[in-house]
mmCIF file of C-alpha atoms in Angstrom:
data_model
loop_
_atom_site.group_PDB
_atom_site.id
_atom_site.type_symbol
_atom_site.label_atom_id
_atom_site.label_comp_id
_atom_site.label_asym_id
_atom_site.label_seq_id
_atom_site.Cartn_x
_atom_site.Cartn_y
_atom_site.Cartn_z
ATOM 1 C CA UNK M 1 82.496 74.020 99.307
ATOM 2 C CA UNK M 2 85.631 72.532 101.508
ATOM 3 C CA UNK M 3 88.540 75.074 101.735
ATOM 4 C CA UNK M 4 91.758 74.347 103.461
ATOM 5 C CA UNK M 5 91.973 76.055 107.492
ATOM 6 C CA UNK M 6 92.982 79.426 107.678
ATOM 7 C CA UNK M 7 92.212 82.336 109.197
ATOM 8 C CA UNK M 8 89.957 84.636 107.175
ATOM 9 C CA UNK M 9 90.300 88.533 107.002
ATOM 10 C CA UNK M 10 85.922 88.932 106.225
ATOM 11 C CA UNK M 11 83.845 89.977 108.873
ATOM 12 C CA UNK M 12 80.720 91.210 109.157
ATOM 13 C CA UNK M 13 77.744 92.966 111.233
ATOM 14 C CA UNK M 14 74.238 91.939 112.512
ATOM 15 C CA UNK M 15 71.154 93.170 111.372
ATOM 16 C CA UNK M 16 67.664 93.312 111.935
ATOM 17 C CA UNK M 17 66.757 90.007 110.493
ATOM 18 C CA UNK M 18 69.700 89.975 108.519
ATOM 19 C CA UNK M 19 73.737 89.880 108.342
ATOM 20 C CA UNK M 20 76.340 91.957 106.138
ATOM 21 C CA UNK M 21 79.571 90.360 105.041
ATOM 22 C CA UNK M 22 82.627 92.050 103.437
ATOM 23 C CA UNK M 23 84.979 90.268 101.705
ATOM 24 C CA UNK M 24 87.494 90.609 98.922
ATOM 25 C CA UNK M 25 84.453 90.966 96.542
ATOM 26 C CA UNK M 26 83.224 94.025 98.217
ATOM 27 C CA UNK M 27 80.136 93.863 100.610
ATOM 28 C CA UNK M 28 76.487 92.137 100.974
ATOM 29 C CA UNK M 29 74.175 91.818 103.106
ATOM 30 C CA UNK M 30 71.257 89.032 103.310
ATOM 31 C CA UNK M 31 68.147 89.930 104.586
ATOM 32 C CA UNK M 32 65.267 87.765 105.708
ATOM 33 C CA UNK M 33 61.860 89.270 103.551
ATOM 34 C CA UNK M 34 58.593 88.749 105.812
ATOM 35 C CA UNK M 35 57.618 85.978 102.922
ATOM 36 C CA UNK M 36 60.335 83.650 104.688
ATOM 37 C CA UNK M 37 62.672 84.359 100.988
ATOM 38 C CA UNK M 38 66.369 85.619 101.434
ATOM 39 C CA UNK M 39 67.444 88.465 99.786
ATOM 40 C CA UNK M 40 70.669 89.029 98.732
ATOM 41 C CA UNK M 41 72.130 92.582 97.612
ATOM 42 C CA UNK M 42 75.657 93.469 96.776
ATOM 43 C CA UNK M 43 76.663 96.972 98.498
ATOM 44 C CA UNK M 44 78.735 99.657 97.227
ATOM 45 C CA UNK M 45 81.542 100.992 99.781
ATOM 46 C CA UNK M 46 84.084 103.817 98.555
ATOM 47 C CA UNK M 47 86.655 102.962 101.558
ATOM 48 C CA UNK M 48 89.573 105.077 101.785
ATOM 49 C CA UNK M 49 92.006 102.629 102.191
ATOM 50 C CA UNK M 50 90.899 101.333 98.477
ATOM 51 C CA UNK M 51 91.941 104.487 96.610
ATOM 52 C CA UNK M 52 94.682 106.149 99.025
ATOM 53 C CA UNK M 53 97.560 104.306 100.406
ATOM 54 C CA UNK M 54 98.175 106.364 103.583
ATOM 55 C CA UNK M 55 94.573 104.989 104.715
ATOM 56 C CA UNK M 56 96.344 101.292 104.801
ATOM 57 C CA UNK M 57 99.053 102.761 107.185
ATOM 58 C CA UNK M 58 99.302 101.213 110.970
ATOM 59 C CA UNK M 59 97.398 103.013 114.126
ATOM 60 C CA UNK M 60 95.591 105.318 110.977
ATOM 61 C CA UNK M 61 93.969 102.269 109.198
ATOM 62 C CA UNK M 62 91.981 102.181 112.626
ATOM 63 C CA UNK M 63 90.974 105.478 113.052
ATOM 64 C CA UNK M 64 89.412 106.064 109.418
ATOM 65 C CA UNK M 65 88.388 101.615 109.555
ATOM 66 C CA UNK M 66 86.014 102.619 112.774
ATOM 67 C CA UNK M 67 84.642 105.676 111.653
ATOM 68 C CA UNK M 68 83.662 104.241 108.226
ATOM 69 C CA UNK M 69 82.535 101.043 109.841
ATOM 70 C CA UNK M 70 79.688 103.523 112.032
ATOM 71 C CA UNK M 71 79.036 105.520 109.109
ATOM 72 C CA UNK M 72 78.133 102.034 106.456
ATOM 73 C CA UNK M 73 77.030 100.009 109.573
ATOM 74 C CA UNK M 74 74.709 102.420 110.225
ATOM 75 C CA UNK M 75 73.479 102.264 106.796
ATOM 76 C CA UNK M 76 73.454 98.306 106.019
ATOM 77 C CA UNK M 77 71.065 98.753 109.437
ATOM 78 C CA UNK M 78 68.463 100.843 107.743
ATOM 79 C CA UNK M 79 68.383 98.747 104.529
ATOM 80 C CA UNK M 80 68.001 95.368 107.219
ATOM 81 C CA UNK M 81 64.842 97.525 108.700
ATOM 82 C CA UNK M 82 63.210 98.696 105.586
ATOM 83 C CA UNK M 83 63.481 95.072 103.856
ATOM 84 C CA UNK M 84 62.420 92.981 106.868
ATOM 85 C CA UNK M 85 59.589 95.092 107.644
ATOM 86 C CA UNK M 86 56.205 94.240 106.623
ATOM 87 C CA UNK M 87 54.067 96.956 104.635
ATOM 88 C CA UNK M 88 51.938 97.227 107.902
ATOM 89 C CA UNK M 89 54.967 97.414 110.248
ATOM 90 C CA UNK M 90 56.392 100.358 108.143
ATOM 91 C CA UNK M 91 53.259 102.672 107.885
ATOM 92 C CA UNK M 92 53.102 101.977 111.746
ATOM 93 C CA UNK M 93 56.398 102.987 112.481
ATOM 94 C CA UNK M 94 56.399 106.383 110.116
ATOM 95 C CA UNK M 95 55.444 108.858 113.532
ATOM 96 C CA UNK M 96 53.567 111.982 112.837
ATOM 97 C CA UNK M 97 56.664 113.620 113.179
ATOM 98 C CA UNK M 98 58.479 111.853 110.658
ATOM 99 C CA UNK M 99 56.126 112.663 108.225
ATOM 100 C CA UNK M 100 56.129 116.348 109.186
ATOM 101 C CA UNK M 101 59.825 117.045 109.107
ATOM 102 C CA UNK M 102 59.230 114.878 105.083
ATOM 103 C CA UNK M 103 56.541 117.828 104.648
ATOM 104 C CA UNK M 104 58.753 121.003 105.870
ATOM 105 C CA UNK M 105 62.342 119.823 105.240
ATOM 106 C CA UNK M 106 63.997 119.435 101.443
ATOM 107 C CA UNK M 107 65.803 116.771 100.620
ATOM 108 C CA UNK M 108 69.126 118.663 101.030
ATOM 109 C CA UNK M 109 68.712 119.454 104.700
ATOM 110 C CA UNK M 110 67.413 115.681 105.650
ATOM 111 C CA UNK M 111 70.907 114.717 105.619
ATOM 112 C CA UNK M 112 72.069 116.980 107.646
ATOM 113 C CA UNK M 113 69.561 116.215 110.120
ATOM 114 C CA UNK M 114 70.649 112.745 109.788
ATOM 115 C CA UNK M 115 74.356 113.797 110.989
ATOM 116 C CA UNK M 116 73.654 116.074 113.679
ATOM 117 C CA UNK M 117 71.718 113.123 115.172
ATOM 118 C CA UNK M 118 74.334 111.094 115.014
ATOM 119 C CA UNK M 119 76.917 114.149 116.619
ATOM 120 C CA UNK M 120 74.147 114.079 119.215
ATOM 121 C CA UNK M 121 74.414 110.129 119.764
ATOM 122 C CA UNK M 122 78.292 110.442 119.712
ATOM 123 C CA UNK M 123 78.314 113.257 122.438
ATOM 124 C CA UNK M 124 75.637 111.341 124.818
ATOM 125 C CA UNK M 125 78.258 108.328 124.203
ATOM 126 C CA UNK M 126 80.891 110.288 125.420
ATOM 127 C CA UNK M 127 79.106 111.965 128.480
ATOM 128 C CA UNK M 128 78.142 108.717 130.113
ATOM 129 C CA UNK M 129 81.177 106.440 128.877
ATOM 130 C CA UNK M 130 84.125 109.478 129.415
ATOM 131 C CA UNK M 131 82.794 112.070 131.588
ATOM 132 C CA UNK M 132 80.241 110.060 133.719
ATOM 133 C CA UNK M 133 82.818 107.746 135.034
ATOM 134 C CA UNK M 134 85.688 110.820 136.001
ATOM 135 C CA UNK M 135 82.516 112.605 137.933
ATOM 136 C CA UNK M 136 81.682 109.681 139.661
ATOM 137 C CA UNK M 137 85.309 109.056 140.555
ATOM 138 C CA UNK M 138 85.884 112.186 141.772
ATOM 139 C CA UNK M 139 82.671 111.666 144.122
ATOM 140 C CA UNK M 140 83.990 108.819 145.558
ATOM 141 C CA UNK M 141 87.760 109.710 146.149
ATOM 142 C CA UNK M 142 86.408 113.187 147.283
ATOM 143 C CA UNK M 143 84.290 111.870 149.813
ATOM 144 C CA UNK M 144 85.341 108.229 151.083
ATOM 145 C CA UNK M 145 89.212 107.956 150.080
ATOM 146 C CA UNK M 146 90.091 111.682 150.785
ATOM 147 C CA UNK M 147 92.170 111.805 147.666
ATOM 148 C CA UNK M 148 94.015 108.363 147.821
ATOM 149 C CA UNK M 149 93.054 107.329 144.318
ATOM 150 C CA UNK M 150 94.364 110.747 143.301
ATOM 151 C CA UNK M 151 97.519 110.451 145.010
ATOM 152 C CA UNK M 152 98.377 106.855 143.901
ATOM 153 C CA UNK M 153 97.470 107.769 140.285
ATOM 154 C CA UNK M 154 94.691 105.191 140.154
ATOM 155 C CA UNK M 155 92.393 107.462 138.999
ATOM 156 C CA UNK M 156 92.234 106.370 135.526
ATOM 157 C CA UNK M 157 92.046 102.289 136.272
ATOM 158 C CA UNK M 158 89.039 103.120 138.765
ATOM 159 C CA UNK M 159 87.458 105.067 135.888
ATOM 160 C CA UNK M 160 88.115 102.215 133.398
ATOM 161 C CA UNK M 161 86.495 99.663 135.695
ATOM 162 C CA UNK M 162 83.248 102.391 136.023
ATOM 163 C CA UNK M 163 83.193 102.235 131.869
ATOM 164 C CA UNK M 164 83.320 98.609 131.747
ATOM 165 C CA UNK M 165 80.294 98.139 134.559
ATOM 166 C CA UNK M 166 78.499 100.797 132.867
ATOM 167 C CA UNK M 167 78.832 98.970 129.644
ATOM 168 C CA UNK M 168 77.979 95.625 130.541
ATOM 169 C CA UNK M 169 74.733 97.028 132.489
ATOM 170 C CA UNK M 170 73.958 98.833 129.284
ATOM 171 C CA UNK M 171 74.187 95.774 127.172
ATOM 172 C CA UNK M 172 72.813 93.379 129.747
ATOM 173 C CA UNK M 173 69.654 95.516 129.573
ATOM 174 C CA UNK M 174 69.032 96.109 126.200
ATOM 175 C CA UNK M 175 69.612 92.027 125.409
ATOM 176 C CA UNK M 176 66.454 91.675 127.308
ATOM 177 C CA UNK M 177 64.600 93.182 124.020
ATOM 178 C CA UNK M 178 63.172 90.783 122.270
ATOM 179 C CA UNK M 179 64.296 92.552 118.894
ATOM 180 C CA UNK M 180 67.898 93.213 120.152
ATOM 181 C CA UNK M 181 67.917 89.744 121.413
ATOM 182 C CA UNK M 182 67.177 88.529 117.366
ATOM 183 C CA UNK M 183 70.115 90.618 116.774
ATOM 184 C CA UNK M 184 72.191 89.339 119.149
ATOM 185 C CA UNK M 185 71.092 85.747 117.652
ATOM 186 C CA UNK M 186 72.013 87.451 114.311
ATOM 187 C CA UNK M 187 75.421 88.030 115.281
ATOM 188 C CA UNK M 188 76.071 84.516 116.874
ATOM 189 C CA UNK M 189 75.058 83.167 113.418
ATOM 190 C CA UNK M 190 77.850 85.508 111.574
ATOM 191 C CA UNK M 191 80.562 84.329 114.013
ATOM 192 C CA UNK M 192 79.699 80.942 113.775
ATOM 193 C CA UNK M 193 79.637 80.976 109.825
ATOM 194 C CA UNK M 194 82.747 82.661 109.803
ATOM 195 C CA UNK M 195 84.350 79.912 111.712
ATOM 196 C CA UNK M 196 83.318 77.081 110.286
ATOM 197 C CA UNK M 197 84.657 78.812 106.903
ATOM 198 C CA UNK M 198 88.009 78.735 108.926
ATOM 199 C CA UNK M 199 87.922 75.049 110.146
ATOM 200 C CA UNK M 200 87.735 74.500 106.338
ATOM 201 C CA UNK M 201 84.433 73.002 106.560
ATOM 202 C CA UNK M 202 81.534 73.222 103.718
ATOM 203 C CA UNK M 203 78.923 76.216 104.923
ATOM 204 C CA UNK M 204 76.038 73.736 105.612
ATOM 205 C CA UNK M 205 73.598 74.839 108.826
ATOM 206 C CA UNK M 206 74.716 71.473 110.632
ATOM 207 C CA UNK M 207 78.376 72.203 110.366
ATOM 208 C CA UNK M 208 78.183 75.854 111.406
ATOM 209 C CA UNK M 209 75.446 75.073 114.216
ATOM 210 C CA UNK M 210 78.481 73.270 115.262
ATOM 211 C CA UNK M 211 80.694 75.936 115.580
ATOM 212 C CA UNK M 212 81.630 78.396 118.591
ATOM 213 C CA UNK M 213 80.021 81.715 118.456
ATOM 214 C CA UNK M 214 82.717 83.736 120.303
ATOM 215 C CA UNK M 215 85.540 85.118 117.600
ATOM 216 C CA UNK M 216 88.126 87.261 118.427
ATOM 217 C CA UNK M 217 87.911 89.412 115.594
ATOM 218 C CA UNK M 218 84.701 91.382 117.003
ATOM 219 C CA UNK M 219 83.578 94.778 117.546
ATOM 220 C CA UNK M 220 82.919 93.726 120.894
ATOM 221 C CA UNK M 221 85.843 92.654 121.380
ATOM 222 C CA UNK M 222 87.280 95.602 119.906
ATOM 223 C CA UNK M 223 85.716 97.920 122.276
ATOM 224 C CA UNK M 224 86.627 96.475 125.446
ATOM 225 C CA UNK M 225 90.302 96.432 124.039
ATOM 226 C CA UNK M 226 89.702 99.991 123.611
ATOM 227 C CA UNK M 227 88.664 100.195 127.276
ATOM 228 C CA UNK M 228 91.924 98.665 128.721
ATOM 229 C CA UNK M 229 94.140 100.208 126.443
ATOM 230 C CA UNK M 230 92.474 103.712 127.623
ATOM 231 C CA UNK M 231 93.171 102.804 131.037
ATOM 232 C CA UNK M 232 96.346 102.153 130.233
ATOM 233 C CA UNK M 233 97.289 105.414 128.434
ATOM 234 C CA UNK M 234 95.648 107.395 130.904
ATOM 235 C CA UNK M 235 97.304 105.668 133.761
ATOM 236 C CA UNK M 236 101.140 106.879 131.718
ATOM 237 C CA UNK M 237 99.047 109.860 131.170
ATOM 238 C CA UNK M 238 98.700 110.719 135.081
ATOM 239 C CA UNK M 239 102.416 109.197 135.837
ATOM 240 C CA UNK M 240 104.689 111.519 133.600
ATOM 241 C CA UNK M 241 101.586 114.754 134.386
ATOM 242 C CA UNK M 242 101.026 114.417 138.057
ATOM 243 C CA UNK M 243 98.033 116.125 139.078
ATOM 244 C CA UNK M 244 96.694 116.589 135.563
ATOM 245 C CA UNK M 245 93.773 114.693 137.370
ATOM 246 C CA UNK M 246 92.775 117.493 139.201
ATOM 247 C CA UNK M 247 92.516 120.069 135.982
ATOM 248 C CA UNK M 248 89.452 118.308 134.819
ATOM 249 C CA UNK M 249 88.474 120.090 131.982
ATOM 250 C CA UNK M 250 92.050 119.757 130.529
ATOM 251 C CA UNK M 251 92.106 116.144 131.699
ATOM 252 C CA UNK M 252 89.025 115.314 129.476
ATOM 253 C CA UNK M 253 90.205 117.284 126.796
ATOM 254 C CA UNK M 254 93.570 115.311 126.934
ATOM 255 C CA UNK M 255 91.798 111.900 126.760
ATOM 256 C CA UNK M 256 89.617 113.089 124.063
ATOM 257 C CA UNK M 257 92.578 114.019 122.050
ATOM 258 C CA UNK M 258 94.053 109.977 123.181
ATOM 259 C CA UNK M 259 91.251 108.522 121.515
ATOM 260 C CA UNK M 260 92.316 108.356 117.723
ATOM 261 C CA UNK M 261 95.313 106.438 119.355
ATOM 262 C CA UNK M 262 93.009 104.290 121.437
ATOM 263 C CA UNK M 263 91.270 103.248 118.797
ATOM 264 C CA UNK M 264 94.295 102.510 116.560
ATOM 265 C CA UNK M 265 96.226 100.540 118.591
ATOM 266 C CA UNK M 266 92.551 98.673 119.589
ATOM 267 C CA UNK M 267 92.341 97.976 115.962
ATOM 268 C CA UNK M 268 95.937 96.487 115.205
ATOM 269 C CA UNK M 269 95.028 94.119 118.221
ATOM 270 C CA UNK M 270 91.827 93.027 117.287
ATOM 271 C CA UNK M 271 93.943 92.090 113.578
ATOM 272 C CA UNK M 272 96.818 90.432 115.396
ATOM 273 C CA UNK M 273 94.279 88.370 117.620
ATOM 274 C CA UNK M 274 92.510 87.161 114.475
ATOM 275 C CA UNK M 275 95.780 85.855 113.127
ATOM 276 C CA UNK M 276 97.669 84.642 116.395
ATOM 277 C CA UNK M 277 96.355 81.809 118.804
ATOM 278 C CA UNK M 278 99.152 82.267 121.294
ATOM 279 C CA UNK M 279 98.595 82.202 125.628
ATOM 280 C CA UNK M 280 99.361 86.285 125.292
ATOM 281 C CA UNK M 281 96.738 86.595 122.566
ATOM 282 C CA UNK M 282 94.476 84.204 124.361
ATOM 283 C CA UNK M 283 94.837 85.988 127.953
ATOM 284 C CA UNK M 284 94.028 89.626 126.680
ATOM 285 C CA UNK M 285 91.333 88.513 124.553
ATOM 286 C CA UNK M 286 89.393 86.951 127.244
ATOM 287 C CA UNK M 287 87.613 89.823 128.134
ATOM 288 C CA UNK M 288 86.342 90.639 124.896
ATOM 289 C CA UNK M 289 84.866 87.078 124.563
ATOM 290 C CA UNK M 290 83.488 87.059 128.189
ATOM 291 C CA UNK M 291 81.460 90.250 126.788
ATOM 292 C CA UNK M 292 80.321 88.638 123.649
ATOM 293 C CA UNK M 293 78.336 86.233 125.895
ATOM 294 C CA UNK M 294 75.863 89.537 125.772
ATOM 295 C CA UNK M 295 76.358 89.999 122.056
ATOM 296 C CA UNK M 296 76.165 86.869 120.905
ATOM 297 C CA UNK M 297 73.245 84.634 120.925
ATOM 298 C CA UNK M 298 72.643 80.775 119.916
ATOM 299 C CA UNK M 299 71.183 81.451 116.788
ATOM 300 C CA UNK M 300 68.211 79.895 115.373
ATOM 301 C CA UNK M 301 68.818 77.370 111.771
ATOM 302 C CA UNK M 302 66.926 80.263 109.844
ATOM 303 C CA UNK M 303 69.452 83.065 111.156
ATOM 304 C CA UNK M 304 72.200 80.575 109.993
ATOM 305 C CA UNK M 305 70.727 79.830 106.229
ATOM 306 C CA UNK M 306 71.361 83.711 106.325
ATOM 307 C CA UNK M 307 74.442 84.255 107.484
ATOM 308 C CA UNK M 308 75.673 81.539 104.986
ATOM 309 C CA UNK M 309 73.842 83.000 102.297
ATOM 310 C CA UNK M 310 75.719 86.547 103.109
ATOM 311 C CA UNK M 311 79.193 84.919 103.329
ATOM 312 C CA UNK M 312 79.068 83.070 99.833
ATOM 313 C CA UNK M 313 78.076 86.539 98.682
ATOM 314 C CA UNK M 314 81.870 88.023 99.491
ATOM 315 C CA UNK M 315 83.817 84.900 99.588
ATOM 316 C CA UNK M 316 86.027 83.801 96.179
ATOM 317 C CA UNK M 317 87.038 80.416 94.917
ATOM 318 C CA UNK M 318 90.973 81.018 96.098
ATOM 319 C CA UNK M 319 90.624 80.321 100.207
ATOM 320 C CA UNK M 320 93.747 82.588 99.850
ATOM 321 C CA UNK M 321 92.163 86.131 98.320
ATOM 322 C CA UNK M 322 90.816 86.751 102.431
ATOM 323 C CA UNK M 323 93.323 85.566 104.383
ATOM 324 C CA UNK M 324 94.788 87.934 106.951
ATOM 325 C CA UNK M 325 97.762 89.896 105.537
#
């Protein structure tokens, strides 16, 4: 189906063999089955912002947008593992402890094990991409710049460039996996389909093989925004409290309490890149797309055929139901 260009407001997430879409009609996600079919399911999402206006407001919409993206991402992930697994593959993975916490637990406090994994998975986040890099920063002014980046306030970019390194190491070495690396070819295939649906083009494998796989509208992209804007924050931070650095545990707590703002301004970005082609726009997205050259793979034609088959899932007849408002 030809629609006219525009920029499109669905987006989606890669899977293990697999991609989820989310559109005006809600959610899917397509799944490759080990028989070589495509499945298709529709998925139910009770967002906030669909019941409670205040949840549509600026800077908030991004807060409660990127914790209910981990907490359905996170799901959509499990469902792309269970269906793309082979009968074999599944009894293998179930470890003897898995089946004796399904022995000794109920049902009622599985879920709760399920979050306080995740709290754990949060806090490691935030010791090695928050408190790693101050530590380390304090090592090296302590001991080779005798306090200049403390004096200068440049404490908070030399931190920002240790969470960026740190980040790109991170994703540079799990890419090498050959399952992450399907992923990664997973989410190449979602960008790509997504853009040739902008260029107006029908969704055929040749026309979106065609297609670029770096989109500005990426969680990728979104979290190296996040990165510079924390610099920059913490850098006004430092200026108008001088020698806040120093108080470390009040420093941390500080940027802790900066990140719902972080994220919301990272999120009004990320929407005003996907609608806005300008030389600004273009200059301070570069960094996000020089990352997604980590995340995003050249996807194979099958990972495509899936993709595709995930978009028609969410998309309408009226081009102008998912354009970017």
């Amino acid at each position: 189906m030809e629609t006219k260009k525009h920029k499109t407001s669905i987006g989606g997430q890669a899977l293990i063999e697999g991609v989820m879409m989310r559109g005006p009609r809600g959610a899917a996600v397509a799944v490759r089955l080990p028989n070589g079919t495509i499945e298709v399911a529709p998925q139910e999402e009770q967002r906030l912002s669909m019941t409670h206006k205040w949840a549509r407001l600026p800077l908030l919409r991004g807060v409660i947008a990127f914790f209910e993206s981990l907490k359905f991402g996170y799901r959509y992930l499990m469902y792309s593992a269970e269906k793309s697994a082979t009968p074999e593959e599944l009894e293998e993975s179930e470890s003897k402890l898995d089946r004796w916490m399904e022995e000794h637990f109920s049902d009622r406090i599985m879920p709760i094990i399920g979050v306080l994994s995740t709290v754990l998975g949060v806090a490691l986040a935030l010791v090695l991409f928050m408190y790693l890099p101050i530590i380390l920063v304090d090592l090296f002014d302590g001991h080779l710049t005798n306090g200049v980046l403390e004096a200068h306030n440049l404490h908070p970019l030399f931190e920002g460039i240790i969470k960026i390194v740190l980040l790109i190491l991170y994703m540079w070495v799990v890419s090498k996996q050959s399952d992450i690396h399907r992923v990664f070819q997973y989410h190449g295939a979602e960008h790509k389909t997504i853009f040739c649906y902008e260029n107006g083009l029908p969704l055929t494998v040749e026309n979106v093989r065609m297609q670029d796989r770096f989109h500005p509208r990426c969680g990728t992209s979104f979290t190296i925004v996040m990165l510079l804007i924390g610099i920059l924050l913490g850098t006004v931070l430092v200026l108008i409290w001088p020698g806040i650095g120093k108080i470390r545990w009040l420093y941390t707590l500080l940027k802790l309490l900066m990140l719902p703002l972080v994220m919301g301004l990272g999120y009004e970005f990320i929407k005003y890149a996907g609608r806005h082609e300008d030389r600004l726009t273009r200059f301070l997205s570069a960094p996000g797309l020089w990352m997604q050259r980590i995340t995003t793979q050249e996807p194979e034609d099958d990972m495509m055929e899936v993709a595709i088959a995930a978009f028609n899932a969410v998309r309408t007849d009226n081009p102008e139901d998912d354009e970017i408002k």
